[in-house]
């Protein structure tokens, strides 16, 4: 669990600053589940520089709550989480400083997006929140106000999680699990997991990843592990204290995520679509040795559905037209496809039919150039053979949109 925070101060000297604006977003790795935003009466002056930067005037905070009036709410919304901020040292110092004056020792695990961005988004001209957000296509409304900057920090954090193929971010939050006591450990671990495809991580109390895998149903897969009788799963069953997951969305994205995470998963396509003159049929590949199918399927049912679809759209899907469309070597372009949730899109970059990178962006983010996609992309080295059939299925289903941005 994370709480993304941004604080604006009144601009006083070091150690004397007072909070005038605060925004906290409680984020479970997938959605905002709680939020708190408020102006704060500092009971002291606001410097002219800060007034100009934030547009917060003394009269705006005159009737705002004082810090001691919101302190309990801050503790409640941040409890059991990792505090995330862009230059988190400042925000954390401001909180500790303010709580100390109330006689309370505020402590929490923290995570700074600046060093993460320097590692995962290298070679940026600037790592200030405003300039970095602009460079990678994140729109900021109300910049230099706590609410606007906190939301921009959250969007940046989502991108960093996507690009964190070494799992450094999810391992850092293991401390929050230590503070919890499970009366029914398995139920607590699995009750909120979604019935969606994705990558699942089982972690011990030190944050070490015990097991990771790509699964078609995250909830069912986790329960299956805890119900298994095999000795293979004893270590996971006895020492798992936290389950983390990443949704995958489209099957192509799932395959690419598995590749960058080092997860091996065998693909099986025992059926294929074979042309017989201009007649097409779905048949077992084992019965057509030496003959390359136009496209392969994981089941006969999938093959029959595709065949019915083709027969209903004969003008678009003759055998010759399919051969031409399935010639991936001619495709050097960007595809946009559905993301992992309704507010997101995914993209893949093809160079002569080979996928070289993929990534994600929110619908409302301003992605208008290849340069910005390059900031978000996750490079992947994957053979044509591993993705060729999934790409062909997408072509057949028309579930992608070629980008107008030239490579």
XYZ file of C-alpha atoms in Angstrom:
407
model
C 0.000 0.000 0.000
C 1.272 3.467 -0.884
C 0.322 7.023 0.043
C 1.440 9.635 -2.475
C 1.989 13.019 -0.850
C 2.753 16.589 -1.789
C 3.132 19.533 0.593
C 3.520 23.249 0.008
C 5.116 25.330 2.768
C 4.954 29.026 3.648
C 8.596 29.581 2.642
C 10.047 30.304 6.104
C 13.629 29.365 6.996
C 14.791 25.769 7.387
C 13.134 24.144 10.388
C 10.637 26.966 10.727
C 8.508 26.224 7.660
C 4.785 25.641 8.100
C 2.457 23.581 5.924
C -0.040 25.652 3.908
C -1.288 23.019 1.424
C -1.329 19.207 1.622
C -2.587 16.376 -0.611
C -2.425 12.655 0.148
C -3.620 9.887 -2.196
C -3.858 6.352 -0.796
C -3.013 4.003 -3.665
C -3.171 0.200 -3.542
C -1.050 -0.316 -6.648
C -4.058 -0.215 -8.961
C -6.428 2.572 -7.887
C -6.859 5.453 -5.464
C -8.842 4.108 -2.498
C -8.789 7.229 -0.305
C -7.663 10.830 -0.554
C -7.222 13.908 1.595
C -6.570 17.433 0.333
C -6.690 20.663 2.283
C -5.290 24.120 2.681
C -3.737 24.572 6.128
C -3.611 27.682 8.281
C 0.107 28.123 9.109
C -0.623 30.762 11.773
C 2.277 32.719 10.289
C 3.115 34.703 7.165
C 3.485 33.334 3.630
C 6.481 34.738 1.767
C 5.836 36.751 -1.427
C 7.807 34.166 -3.441
C 5.542 31.322 -2.273
C 2.428 33.423 -2.882
C 3.534 34.024 -6.470
C 4.577 30.382 -7.024
C 1.477 28.716 -5.552
C -1.138 31.500 -5.877
C -2.011 30.826 -2.229
C -2.796 34.119 -0.521
C -2.995 34.718 3.263
C -6.767 35.282 3.091
C -7.185 31.815 1.490
C -5.732 30.034 4.524
C -7.244 32.298 7.160
C -10.269 30.029 7.664
C -8.472 26.775 6.745
C -7.957 24.128 9.464
C -4.808 24.321 11.570
C -2.396 21.389 11.458
C -3.521 19.908 14.780
C -7.072 19.737 13.384
C -6.039 17.496 10.473
C -3.274 15.501 12.211
C -5.513 12.531 13.049
C -6.740 12.301 9.451
C -3.135 12.258 8.184
C -2.261 9.394 10.528
C -5.344 7.432 9.450
C -4.813 7.775 5.707
C -1.076 6.966 5.836
C -1.272 4.082 8.319
C 0.280 0.819 7.118
C 1.616 2.335 3.902
C 4.804 3.505 2.230
C 4.901 7.288 1.815
C 5.813 8.261 -1.760
C 6.839 11.706 -2.926
C 8.941 13.609 -5.433
C 11.779 14.683 -3.121
C 10.123 12.822 -0.253
C 12.731 14.060 2.247
C 11.087 17.496 2.244
C 7.527 16.214 2.673
C 8.547 13.723 5.376
C 10.536 16.400 7.245
C 7.561 18.757 7.118
C 5.272 16.077 8.581
C 7.698 15.022 11.315
C 8.401 18.652 12.158
C 4.686 19.454 12.420
C 3.844 16.354 14.451
C 6.813 16.928 16.780
C 5.290 20.242 17.832
C 2.225 18.253 18.915
C 4.401 15.865 20.939
C 3.944 12.982 18.485
C 6.771 11.013 16.855
C 5.530 10.381 13.291
C 7.369 7.535 11.551
C 6.679 5.809 8.245
C 8.550 4.045 5.437
C 9.299 6.370 2.507
C 10.041 6.121 -1.199
C 11.450 8.927 -3.352
C 10.494 9.072 -7.032
C 13.520 11.230 -7.970
C 16.254 8.547 -7.679
C 13.855 5.999 -9.184
C 13.240 8.302 -12.149
C 16.977 8.876 -12.623
C 17.482 5.117 -12.866
C 14.391 4.140 -14.859
C 14.059 7.297 -17.004
C 17.707 8.186 -17.667
C 19.113 11.119 -19.634
C 16.349 13.607 -18.832
C 17.188 17.300 -19.043
C 15.645 17.870 -15.635
C 14.145 15.759 -12.858
C 12.006 18.496 -11.403
C 8.413 17.284 -11.318
C 7.086 19.834 -13.805
C 9.778 19.392 -16.451
C 9.925 15.614 -16.089
C 6.142 15.301 -16.349
C 6.125 17.427 -19.497
C 8.934 15.360 -21.036
C 7.085 12.060 -20.628
C 3.578 13.315 -21.412
C 1.996 13.678 -17.965
C -0.372 16.618 -17.793
C -0.290 18.718 -14.609
C -3.209 20.865 -13.581
C -2.619 23.296 -10.705
C 1.155 22.950 -10.754
C 2.790 23.995 -7.452
C -0.433 23.226 -5.646
C -0.446 20.094 -3.501
C -3.397 18.430 -5.278
C -1.996 18.905 -8.791
C 1.552 17.878 -7.894
C 0.377 14.825 -5.911
C -1.643 13.556 -8.878
C 1.290 14.121 -11.233
C 3.555 12.256 -8.799
C 1.096 9.360 -8.790
C 1.093 9.201 -12.615
C 4.906 9.267 -12.587
C 4.943 6.526 -9.947
C 2.686 4.308 -12.116
C 5.138 4.676 -15.012
C 8.095 3.866 -12.747
C 6.348 0.719 -11.474
C 5.771 -0.391 -15.088
C 9.419 0.146 -15.959
C 10.715 -1.456 -12.747
C 11.417 -4.863 -14.260
C 13.789 -5.729 -11.366
C 10.929 -5.402 -8.847
C 12.855 -2.993 -6.586
C 9.718 -0.975 -5.807
C 7.483 -3.830 -4.663
C 10.237 -5.323 -2.500
C 10.702 -2.014 -0.691
C 7.203 -2.060 0.771
C 7.583 -5.326 2.711
C 7.753 -3.411 6.031
C 4.046 -2.628 5.924
C 3.267 -6.325 6.031
C 5.288 -6.791 9.227
C 2.925 -4.479 11.110
C -0.103 -6.686 10.364
C -1.327 -9.700 12.319
C -3.282 -12.256 10.342
C -6.005 -14.226 12.116
C -6.823 -16.040 8.915
C -3.694 -15.569 6.844
C -4.769 -17.269 3.619
C -8.171 -15.575 3.549
C -6.600 -12.202 4.236
C -3.960 -12.709 1.563
C -6.352 -13.829 -1.159
C -9.733 -12.214 -0.491
C -9.144 -9.045 -2.531
C -7.279 -10.543 -5.487
C -8.942 -9.958 -8.897
C -10.171 -12.607 -11.311
C -7.966 -11.274 -14.105
C -4.826 -12.317 -15.946
C -1.507 -11.003 -14.748
C 1.757 -11.650 -12.921
C 1.543 -12.756 -9.291
C 4.267 -12.466 -6.643
C 4.362 -14.367 -3.338
C 6.628 -12.600 -0.790
C 7.911 -13.460 2.695
C 8.035 -10.986 5.579
C 11.487 -9.734 4.505
C 10.072 -8.805 1.104
C 11.891 -11.616 -0.724
C 9.949 -12.951 -3.705
C 9.302 -16.643 -3.055
C 7.575 -17.381 -6.323
C 6.358 -15.460 -9.340
C 4.304 -16.597 -12.306
C 1.993 -15.437 -15.065
C -1.566 -16.672 -14.483
C -4.881 -16.322 -16.279
C -6.838 -15.793 -13.042
C -4.865 -14.179 -10.194
C -7.399 -15.014 -7.464
C -7.835 -18.671 -8.473
C -4.087 -19.173 -8.921
C -3.275 -17.846 -5.433
C -5.907 -20.032 -3.757
C -4.687 -23.034 -5.743
C -1.150 -22.539 -4.377
C -2.374 -22.459 -0.754
C -4.606 -25.503 -1.301
C -1.924 -27.562 -3.071
C -0.708 -30.756 -1.369
C 2.610 -30.905 -3.215
C 5.843 -30.328 -1.229
C 6.805 -27.893 -3.970
C 4.518 -25.273 -2.418
C 5.316 -25.820 1.280
C 7.790 -22.935 1.519
C 5.339 -20.500 -0.088
C 2.454 -21.731 2.075
C 4.455 -21.454 5.313
C 6.322 -18.190 4.772
C 4.239 -16.040 2.405
C 3.161 -12.825 4.124
C 2.131 -10.731 1.126
C 0.825 -11.241 -2.401
C 1.525 -8.586 -4.999
C 0.193 -8.647 -8.546
C 0.408 -6.775 -11.837
C -2.456 -6.866 -14.316
C -1.517 -7.659 -17.903
C -4.540 -6.829 -20.027
C -4.002 -7.840 -23.638
C -2.395 -11.276 -24.295
C 0.465 -9.665 -26.230
C 1.263 -7.411 -23.257
C 1.110 -10.446 -20.972
C 3.696 -12.260 -23.107
C 5.984 -9.207 -23.111
C 5.676 -8.733 -19.348
C 6.622 -12.368 -18.819
C 9.668 -11.873 -21.010
C 11.024 -8.828 -19.142
C 10.316 -10.493 -15.772
C 12.117 -13.670 -16.840
C 9.029 -15.876 -16.482
C 9.085 -18.940 -18.703
C 5.692 -20.131 -19.890
C 5.279 -22.586 -22.753
C 2.805 -21.658 -25.475
C 0.876 -24.408 -27.182
C -0.979 -23.957 -30.479
C -2.062 -27.449 -31.596
C -4.556 -26.203 -34.203
C -4.104 -24.095 -37.301
C -5.930 -22.418 -40.166
C -4.987 -24.111 -43.440
C -5.810 -23.010 -46.995
C -7.008 -25.620 -49.486
C -7.094 -23.671 -52.729
C -9.428 -20.808 -51.654
C -11.135 -22.945 -49.023
C -9.996 -22.497 -45.392
C -10.312 -25.027 -42.582
C -9.292 -25.364 -38.943
C -7.298 -28.533 -38.433
C -4.787 -30.161 -36.101
C -1.226 -29.113 -36.913
C -0.116 -32.706 -36.285
C -2.128 -33.779 -39.342
C -0.445 -31.198 -41.575
C 3.252 -31.841 -41.024
C 5.444 -29.749 -43.268
C 2.628 -27.327 -44.068
C 2.735 -23.912 -42.426
C -0.696 -22.703 -41.250
C -1.780 -19.126 -41.851
C -2.379 -18.776 -38.110
C -2.363 -21.094 -35.084
C -4.883 -21.540 -32.275
C -4.691 -22.818 -28.700
C -7.945 -24.788 -29.070
C -10.205 -26.166 -31.776
C -13.024 -23.945 -30.478
C -10.869 -20.861 -30.989
C -10.081 -22.045 -34.503
C -13.738 -22.663 -35.342
C -14.754 -19.215 -34.053
C -12.065 -17.588 -36.196
C -13.161 -19.578 -39.227
C -16.807 -18.573 -38.733
C -15.751 -14.938 -38.444
C -13.720 -15.183 -41.667
C -16.575 -16.852 -43.544
C -18.954 -14.072 -42.446
C -16.531 -11.460 -43.811
C -15.383 -13.145 -47.036
C -14.666 -9.893 -48.856
C -12.014 -8.971 -46.272
C -10.611 -12.388 -45.483
C -9.741 -14.447 -48.526
C -6.713 -16.744 -48.155
C -4.653 -14.346 -50.287
C -5.708 -11.308 -48.265
C -4.841 -13.064 -45.022
C -1.381 -14.016 -46.332
C -0.735 -10.369 -47.178
C -2.009 -9.077 -43.838
C -0.060 -11.684 -41.891
C 3.203 -10.654 -43.555
C 4.610 -9.019 -40.433
C 7.953 -8.174 -42.043
C 6.234 -5.191 -43.684
C 5.093 -3.741 -40.380
C 7.297 -1.042 -38.874
C 4.873 0.928 -36.747
C 3.375 1.601 -33.336
C 0.262 -0.268 -32.236
C -2.047 1.011 -29.530
C -4.229 -1.569 -27.797
C -6.358 -1.749 -24.673
C -4.478 -1.362 -21.398
C -4.831 -3.060 -18.035
C -7.867 -1.001 -17.036
C -10.439 1.292 -18.628
C -8.405 4.455 -18.126
C -5.236 3.124 -19.724
C -3.849 2.312 -23.147
C -0.914 0.092 -24.009
C 1.431 0.439 -26.957
C 3.887 -1.828 -28.716
C 6.620 -0.799 -31.119
C 7.253 -3.063 -34.104
C 10.311 -2.874 -36.316
C 9.985 -5.057 -39.400
C 7.499 -7.256 -37.589
C 9.587 -7.721 -34.448
C 8.440 -6.193 -31.156
C 11.254 -4.080 -29.692
C 9.412 -2.259 -26.876
C 6.081 -1.762 -25.165
C 4.584 0.482 -22.482
C 1.507 2.107 -20.992
C -0.069 5.531 -20.678
C -3.289 6.963 -19.267
C -5.978 8.133 -21.708
C -5.766 11.692 -20.412
C -1.966 11.945 -20.631
C -0.605 14.007 -23.485
C 1.221 11.436 -25.619
C 1.605 13.162 -28.969
C 5.059 12.232 -30.197
C 7.397 9.284 -30.596
C 9.857 11.146 -28.376
C 7.430 10.928 -25.442
C 6.647 7.268 -26.140
C 10.381 6.618 -26.045
C 10.429 7.956 -22.481
C 7.719 5.476 -21.444
C 8.778 2.436 -23.420
C 10.072 -0.738 -21.811
C 12.646 -2.331 -24.171
C 12.194 -6.043 -24.739
C 14.279 -8.589 -26.625
C 11.910 -11.238 -27.872
C 12.011 -13.423 -30.956
C 9.471 -13.095 -33.764
C 8.482 -16.708 -33.158
C 7.328 -15.958 -29.585
C 4.917 -13.196 -30.596
C 4.130 -13.861 -34.259
C 0.922 -15.791 -33.637
C -0.398 -13.335 -31.043
C 0.197 -10.477 -33.481
C -1.659 -12.371 -36.206
C -4.602 -12.975 -33.872
C -4.740 -9.231 -33.172
C -4.710 -8.496 -36.893
C -7.558 -10.961 -37.403
C -9.568 -9.538 -34.477
C -8.818 -5.910 -35.428
C -8.189 -5.071 -31.757
C -5.297 -2.692 -32.331
C -4.804 0.692 -33.934
C -1.631 1.524 -35.907
C -0.179 4.804 -34.665
C 0.162 7.728 -37.091
C 3.538 8.536 -35.487
C 6.272 7.402 -37.913
C 9.241 5.437 -36.649
